[in-house]
Tab-separated table of C-alpha atoms in Angstrom:
chain	number	residue	atom	x	y	z
A	1	MET	CA	0.000	0.000	0.000
A	2	ARG	CA	1.199	3.501	-0.752
A	3	ASN	CA	-0.270	6.959	-0.868
A	4	THR	CA	0.041	8.125	-4.480
A	5	GLY	CA	-0.288	11.763	-3.435
A	6	THR	CA	-3.150	12.261	-5.906
A	7	GLU	CA	-6.293	13.957	-4.600
A	8	TYR	CA	-9.641	14.653	-6.202
A	9	GLY	CA	-12.582	16.778	-5.089
A	10	SER	CA	-16.108	15.400	-4.982
A	11	ALA	CA	-16.987	17.833	-7.784
A	12	ASP	CA	-14.222	16.373	-10.000
A	13	ARG	CA	-14.713	12.603	-9.754
A	14	THR	CA	-17.446	10.199	-8.596
A	15	PRO	CA	-16.238	7.347	-6.369
A	16	VAL	CA	-17.385	3.732	-6.719
A	17	VAL	CA	-19.018	1.880	-3.811
A	18	LEU	CA	-18.402	-1.883	-3.662
A	19	PRO	CA	-20.778	-3.700	-1.260
A	20	GLU	CA	-18.051	-6.112	-0.133
A	21	LEU	CA	-16.004	-3.130	1.070
A	22	ALA	CA	-18.918	-1.009	2.293
A	23	GLU	CA	-20.215	-3.940	4.377
A	24	LEU	CA	-16.823	-5.191	5.553
A	25	LEU	CA	-17.081	-3.563	8.996
A	26	PRO	CA	-20.105	-3.559	11.323
A	27	PRO	CA	-22.414	-0.569	10.757
A	28	LEU	CA	-22.030	2.400	13.081
A	29	THR	CA	-24.483	2.623	15.953
A	30	GLY	CA	-27.211	5.253	15.741
A	31	GLU	CA	-25.324	7.353	18.279
A	32	GLN	CA	-22.018	7.095	16.381
A	33	LEU	CA	-23.680	7.952	13.077
A	34	ALA	CA	-25.467	10.946	14.598
A	35	ALA	CA	-22.193	12.221	16.077
A	36	LEU	CA	-20.426	11.876	12.717
A	37	GLU	CA	-23.273	13.659	10.931
A	38	ALA	CA	-23.264	16.520	13.444
A	39	ASP	CA	-19.495	16.918	13.081
A	40	LEU	CA	-19.706	16.997	9.283
A	41	LEU	CA	-22.488	19.579	9.346
A	42	LYS	CA	-20.556	21.766	11.776
A	43	ASN	CA	-16.965	21.403	10.544
A	44	GLY	CA	-17.213	19.990	7.038
A	45	CYS	CA	-15.364	16.888	5.826
A	46	TYR	CA	-11.779	17.524	6.931
A	47	SER	CA	-10.585	13.904	6.541
A	48	PRO	CA	-10.329	12.646	2.955
A	49	VAL	CA	-12.185	9.571	1.756
A	50	ILE	CA	-9.642	6.920	0.732
A	51	VAL	CA	-10.055	5.427	-2.748
A	52	ASN	CA	-7.912	3.118	-4.855
A	53	GLU	CA	-6.681	3.866	-8.366
A	54	ASP	CA	-10.010	2.662	-9.810
A	55	MET	CA	-11.829	5.195	-7.597
A	56	VAL	CA	-13.291	2.428	-5.407
A	57	ILE	CA	-13.886	3.647	-1.844
A	58	ILE	CA	-11.621	1.771	0.586
A	59	ASP	CA	-12.241	3.765	3.755
A	60	GLY	CA	-14.742	6.511	4.570
A	61	HIS	CA	-18.025	5.049	3.314
A	62	ASN	CA	-20.107	6.673	6.060
A	63	ARG	CA	-18.495	10.081	5.568
A	64	GLN	CA	-18.951	9.928	1.815
A	65	ARG	CA	-22.620	8.914	2.062
A	66	LEU	CA	-23.449	11.637	4.601
A	67	CYS	CA	-21.601	14.254	2.569
A	68	GLU	CA	-23.597	13.300	-0.533
A	69	GLU	CA	-26.864	13.456	1.429
A	70	HIS	CA	-26.149	16.946	2.759
A	71	GLY	CA	-24.296	18.365	-0.238
A	72	ILE	CA	-21.042	18.706	1.707
A	73	PRO	CA	-17.916	18.781	-0.520
A	74	TYR	CA	-15.205	16.255	0.300
A	75	LYS	CA	-11.764	15.234	-0.897
A	76	MET	CA	-10.610	11.792	-2.027
A	77	ALA	CA	-7.025	10.626	-1.520
A	78	VAL	CA	-5.842	7.948	-3.957
A	79	PHE	CA	-3.948	5.012	-2.442
A	80	SER	CA	-2.387	2.171	-4.403
A	81	PHE	CA	-2.932	-1.438	-3.251
A	82	GLU	CA	-1.541	-4.731	-4.516
A	83	ASP	CA	-5.063	-6.177	-4.695
A	84	LEU	CA	-8.489	-5.937	-3.093
A	85	LEU	CA	-7.398	-8.183	-0.208
A	86	GLU	CA	-4.633	-5.767	0.775
A	87	ALA	CA	-7.136	-2.909	0.543
A	88	LYS	CA	-9.573	-4.723	2.836
A	89	CYS	CA	-6.856	-5.537	5.382
A	90	TRP	CA	-5.715	-1.915	5.384
A	91	ALA	CA	-9.278	-0.665	5.890
A	92	ILE	CA	-9.746	-3.057	8.822
A	93	GLU	CA	-6.472	-2.010	10.426
A	94	ASN	CA	-7.293	1.662	9.925
A	95	GLN	CA	-10.730	1.341	11.540
A	96	ARG	CA	-9.842	-1.157	14.280
A	97	GLY	CA	-8.146	1.498	16.401
A	98	ARG	CA	-11.133	3.849	16.107
A	99	ARG	CA	-13.804	1.363	17.112
A	100	ASN	CA	-14.218	-0.657	20.275
A	101	LEU	CA	-14.831	-4.019	18.585
A	102	GLU	CA	-15.116	-7.271	20.537
A	103	LYS	CA	-13.207	-10.414	19.527
A	104	TRP	CA	-16.334	-12.004	18.065
A	105	GLU	CA	-16.965	-8.949	15.887
A	106	LEU	CA	-13.335	-8.919	14.741
A	107	GLY	CA	-13.502	-12.650	14.021
A	108	LYS	CA	-16.606	-12.208	11.877
A	109	ILE	CA	-14.849	-9.458	9.933
A	110	ALA	CA	-11.912	-11.795	9.339
A	111	LEU	CA	-14.253	-14.513	8.049
A	112	LYS	CA	-15.303	-12.150	5.264
A	113	LEU	CA	-11.682	-12.239	4.099
A	114	ARG	CA	-11.529	-16.040	4.094
A	115	PRO	CA	-12.476	-16.527	0.399
A	116	ASP	CA	-9.863	-13.956	-0.670
A	117	ILE	CA	-7.154	-15.459	1.521
A	118	GLU	CA	-7.887	-19.024	0.398
A	119	ALA	CA	-8.022	-18.005	-3.261
A	120	LYS	CA	-4.650	-16.272	-2.899
A	121	ALA	CA	-3.198	-19.370	-1.190
A	122	ARG	CA	-4.465	-21.635	-3.976
A	123	ALA	CA	-2.966	-19.331	-6.579
A	124	LYS	CA	0.400	-19.454	-4.817
A	125	GLN	CA	0.210	-23.250	-4.567
A	126	ALA	CA	-0.630	-23.554	-8.250
A	127	ALA	CA	2.275	-21.294	-9.150
A	128	ALA	CA	4.570	-23.474	-7.029
A	129	GLY	CA	3.330	-26.731	-8.550
A	130	GLY	CA	0.408	-27.528	-6.224
A	131	ASP	CA	-0.051	-28.465	-2.569
A	132	LYS	CA	2.230	-31.411	-1.957
A	133	SER	CA	1.930	-31.456	1.822
A	134	GLY	CA	-1.797	-31.992	2.155
A	135	GLU	CA	-1.910	-29.292	4.836
A	136	GLY	CA	-4.106	-26.970	2.801
A	137	ALA	CA	-7.366	-28.821	3.469
A	138	LEU	CA	-9.781	-27.079	5.797
A	139	LEU	CA	-11.331	-28.932	8.702
A	140	THR	CA	-15.103	-29.092	9.050
A	141	THR	CA	-16.012	-30.873	12.299
A	142	LEU	CA	-15.456	-30.141	15.949
A	143	SER	CA	-14.129	-33.655	16.500
A	144	GLU	CA	-11.093	-32.668	14.435
A	145	ALA	CA	-8.461	-30.147	15.512
A	146	LEU	CA	-8.920	-26.418	15.045
A	147	PRO	CA	-8.466	-25.071	11.472
A	148	PRO	CA	-4.988	-25.270	9.939
A	149	VAL	CA	-2.565	-22.673	11.216
A	150	SER	CA	-1.906	-21.349	7.688
A	151	THR	CA	-5.475	-20.152	7.163
A	152	ARG	CA	-6.171	-19.418	10.818
A	153	LYS	CA	-2.989	-17.396	11.223
A	154	GLU	CA	-3.652	-15.117	8.265
A	155	LEU	CA	-7.241	-14.514	9.327
A	156	ALA	CA	-6.184	-13.781	12.912
A	157	GLU	CA	-3.447	-11.390	11.828
A	158	SER	CA	-5.824	-9.526	9.515
A	159	VAL	CA	-7.896	-8.328	12.498
A	160	GLY	CA	-5.361	-8.496	15.331
A	161	ILE	CA	-6.694	-11.386	17.427
A	162	GLY	CA	-5.023	-14.614	18.581
A	163	GLU	CA	-4.879	-17.683	16.346
A	164	VAL	CA	-6.676	-19.911	18.838
A	165	THR	CA	-9.461	-17.354	19.234
A	166	MET	CA	-9.764	-17.124	15.459
A	167	GLY	CA	-10.020	-20.911	15.254
A	168	LYS	CA	-12.847	-20.897	17.787
A	169	VAL	CA	-14.665	-18.177	15.842
A	170	MET	CA	-14.382	-20.340	12.710
A	171	GLN	CA	-15.801	-23.359	14.514
A	172	ILE	CA	-18.642	-21.325	15.995
A	173	ASP	CA	-19.469	-19.875	12.592
A	174	GLU	CA	-19.645	-23.360	11.055
A	175	HIS	CA	-21.263	-25.370	13.836
A	176	ALA	CA	-22.898	-23.226	16.524
A	177	PRO	CA	-26.710	-23.179	16.904
A	178	SER	CA	-28.350	-19.835	16.153
A	179	ALA	CA	-28.938	-19.157	19.887
A	180	VAL	CA	-25.171	-19.074	20.442
A	181	LYS	CA	-24.512	-16.747	17.520
A	182	GLU	CA	-27.316	-14.389	18.559
A	183	ALA	CA	-25.945	-14.235	22.113
A	184	LEU	CA	-22.474	-13.463	20.759
A	185	ASP	CA	-23.880	-10.741	18.499
A	186	SER	CA	-25.639	-9.113	21.460
A	187	GLY	CA	-22.530	-9.322	23.656
A	188	ASP	CA	-24.070	-11.763	26.148
A	189	LEU	CA	-21.381	-14.396	25.530
A	190	SER	CA	-17.624	-14.369	25.063
A	191	VAL	CA	-15.982	-16.326	22.252
A	192	ASN	CA	-14.776	-18.923	24.765
A	193	GLN	CA	-18.264	-19.361	26.220
A	194	GLY	CA	-19.818	-19.642	22.773
A	195	TYR	CA	-17.219	-22.184	21.709
A	196	ASN	CA	-17.690	-24.275	24.861
A	197	ILE	CA	-21.475	-24.398	24.420
A	198	THR	CA	-21.011	-25.367	20.764
A	199	ARG	CA	-18.774	-28.255	21.788
A	200	GLN	CA	-21.158	-29.380	24.516
A	201	VAL	CA	-24.195	-29.614	22.252
A	202	GLN	CA	-22.296	-31.100	19.311
A	203	GLU	CA	-22.676	-34.603	20.731
A	204	LEU	CA	-26.476	-34.293	20.956
A	205	PRO	CA	-28.886	-35.298	18.182
A	206	GLU	CA	-29.247	-32.415	15.732
A	207	GLU	CA	-32.903	-31.779	16.626
A	208	GLU	CA	-31.958	-31.242	20.304
A	209	ARG	CA	-28.983	-28.907	19.842
A	210	GLU	CA	-30.865	-25.614	19.460
A	211	GLU	CA	-32.916	-26.085	22.616
A	212	ALA	CA	-29.907	-27.256	24.620
A	213	ALA	CA	-27.879	-24.279	23.386
A	214	SER	CA	-30.680	-21.850	24.298
A	215	GLN	CA	-30.825	-23.252	27.826
A	216	ALA	CA	-27.046	-23.031	28.206
A	217	VAL	CA	-27.056	-19.419	26.980
A	218	GLU	CA	-29.848	-18.424	29.377
A	219	LEU	CA	-27.991	-20.058	32.276
A	220	LEU	CA	-24.823	-18.105	31.500
A	221	LYS	CA	-26.794	-14.867	31.129
A	222	ALA	CA	-28.422	-15.479	34.524
A	223	LYS	CA	-25.017	-16.062	36.104
A	224	LYS	CA	-23.729	-12.865	34.501
A	225	GLU	CA	-26.645	-10.888	35.944
A	226	VAL	CA	-26.027	-12.305	39.425
A	227	GLN	CA	-22.328	-11.425	39.157
A	228	ALA	CA	-23.247	-7.878	38.089
A	229	ILE	CA	-25.568	-7.516	41.096
A	230	ASP	CA	-22.853	-8.824	43.422
A	231	ALA	CA	-20.283	-6.465	41.894
A	232	GLU	CA	-22.621	-3.489	42.367
A	233	ALA	CA	-23.237	-4.492	45.990
A	234	ASP	CA	-19.476	-4.710	46.579
A	235	ARG	CA	-18.994	-1.289	44.976
A	236	ARG	CA	-21.643	0.284	47.211
A	237	ASP	CA	-20.158	-1.338	50.317
A	238	LYS	CA	-16.700	0.022	49.477
A	239	ILE	CA	-18.029	3.552	48.968
A	240	ALA	CA	-19.952	3.497	52.238
A	241	SER	CA	-16.934	2.102	54.104
A	242	LEU	CA	-14.672	4.793	52.636
A	243	PHE	CA	-16.971	7.598	53.816
A	244	CYS	CA	-17.290	6.073	57.282
A	245	LYS	CA	-13.520	5.807	57.670
A	246	ALA	CA	-12.997	9.357	56.397
A	247	PHE	CA	-15.405	10.755	58.976
A	248	GLU	CA	-14.036	8.557	61.785
A	249	ARG	CA	-10.506	9.797	61.166
A	250	ALA	CA	-11.493	13.425	60.622
A	251	VAL	CA	-13.371	13.726	63.951
A	252	LEU	CA	-10.266	12.548	65.800
A	253	LEU	CA	-8.488	15.744	64.775
A	254	THR	CA	-8.535	18.789	67.064
A	255	PRO	CA	-7.189	21.549	64.804
A	256	THR	CA	-5.885	23.941	67.462
A	257	GLU	CA	-2.812	26.038	66.673
A	258	GLU	CA	-0.797	24.042	69.198
A	259	ASN	CA	-1.780	20.683	67.683
A	260	VAL	CA	-1.030	21.835	64.151
A	261	ARG	CA	2.399	23.134	65.260
A	262	ILE	CA	3.137	19.799	66.960
A	263	TRP	CA	2.226	17.995	63.722
A	264	VAL	CA	4.532	20.229	61.671
A	265	GLU	CA	7.444	20.030	64.123
A	266	ASN	CA	7.284	16.285	64.807
A	267	THR	CA	7.103	15.420	61.116
A	268	ARG	CA	9.855	17.961	60.314
A	269	MET	CA	7.842	19.519	57.494
A	270	ARG	CA	9.795	21.622	55.040
A	271	PRO	CA	8.279	24.915	53.794
A	272	ASP	CA	7.319	23.317	50.454
A	273	GLU	CA	5.630	20.442	52.307
A	274	ILE	CA	3.705	22.927	54.450
A	275	GLU	CA	2.515	24.648	51.276
A	276	ASP	CA	1.372	21.300	49.847
A	277	SER	CA	-0.440	20.483	53.099
A	278	VAL	CA	-2.215	23.849	53.026
A	279	LYS	CA	-3.440	23.101	49.521
A	280	GLU	CA	-4.556	19.592	50.460
A	281	ALA	CA	-6.357	20.879	53.574
A	282	ARG	CA	-8.265	23.421	51.473
A	283	GLU	CA	-9.223	20.690	49.001
A	284	LEU	CA	-10.382	18.397	51.818
A	285	ALA	CA	-12.458	21.250	53.205
A	286	GLU	CA	-14.158	21.554	49.813
A	287	VAL	CA	-14.816	17.812	49.783
A	288	PHE	CA	-16.484	17.835	53.196
A	289	THR	CA	-18.450	20.982	52.286
A	290	ALA	CA	-19.772	19.204	49.201
A	291	ILE	CA	-20.715	16.202	51.347
A	292	ALA	CA	-22.579	18.489	53.754
A	293	ASP	CA	-24.487	20.077	50.851
A	294	VAL	CA	-25.627	16.667	49.586
A	295	LEU	CA	-26.587	15.508	53.087
A	296	GLU	CA	-28.719	18.627	53.557
A	297	CYS	CA	-30.568	17.800	50.345
A	298	LEU	CA	-31.359	14.362	51.760
A	299	LEU	CA	-33.032	15.851	54.860
A	300	PRO	CA	-36.861	15.870	54.900
A	301	GLN	CA	-38.281	19.189	53.713
A	302	GLY	CA	-41.191	21.376	54.919
A	303	GLU	CA	-43.807	19.800	57.146
A	304	GLU	CA	-41.970	16.513	57.078
A	305	ALA	CA	-38.895	18.172	58.638
A	306	SER	CA	-40.911	19.815	61.437
A	307	SER	CA	-42.627	16.558	62.312
């Protein structure tokens, strides 16, 4: 990949939208799309849309579409790629740092590259006289090992996840009941959990797998909810304990001039340390004042207070 340095304006050339590139990454959420639209309307399109030498959009589909809808001019920077696979990998790498994508989402993106990667591998094998090792065959059942490292490795590297995780995503994609995939799409399961459920139900008769998978998913979701409740209870306990300790320690202080002098002398405070302590004391005073303000708001008001 290289930046050719060529740029076009939207008034000069019309870019081409390929569905396989436009749909390569998950769509933006409504909130993300609204934020992008608001930014474009306020500031214009300050980042160029990336196209290849055939004017196919590689990165910036959402920006380009919104600009066209609102009549906002935009620039297109021309990049040169070896092939469409390199362009797709670059687009994924460019967007991966901007989006908070889970491993399952990244794995699904990688699977879209699988036909391109396999086709490229077959072409290389043919050019070298064919696959003599027999290692190029892809595995199709969970009873066999995870997919061959050659395919798995390239897919994993294309989206920046581990090879083993990529292998599990491949197995889930091929064998998991729909309940598992739906739970992964909604973020209720991790890749490991989805893979484990898929393995567990694989031994069951085919007509029983979906129901068994649904029950396993619901059980894990219930456990997750209980853990979230426990975590929230722990968080509340820690906050309450922290406030109690702060008040217990603060009331032990008698801030007379003599006591403050004793503190300074016995700890051998330097002038700069005294200055820091003054600042910290003022900040603590603000903290306790804020606490008092909130506590006053919690007191009963009006007739309730007098009763």
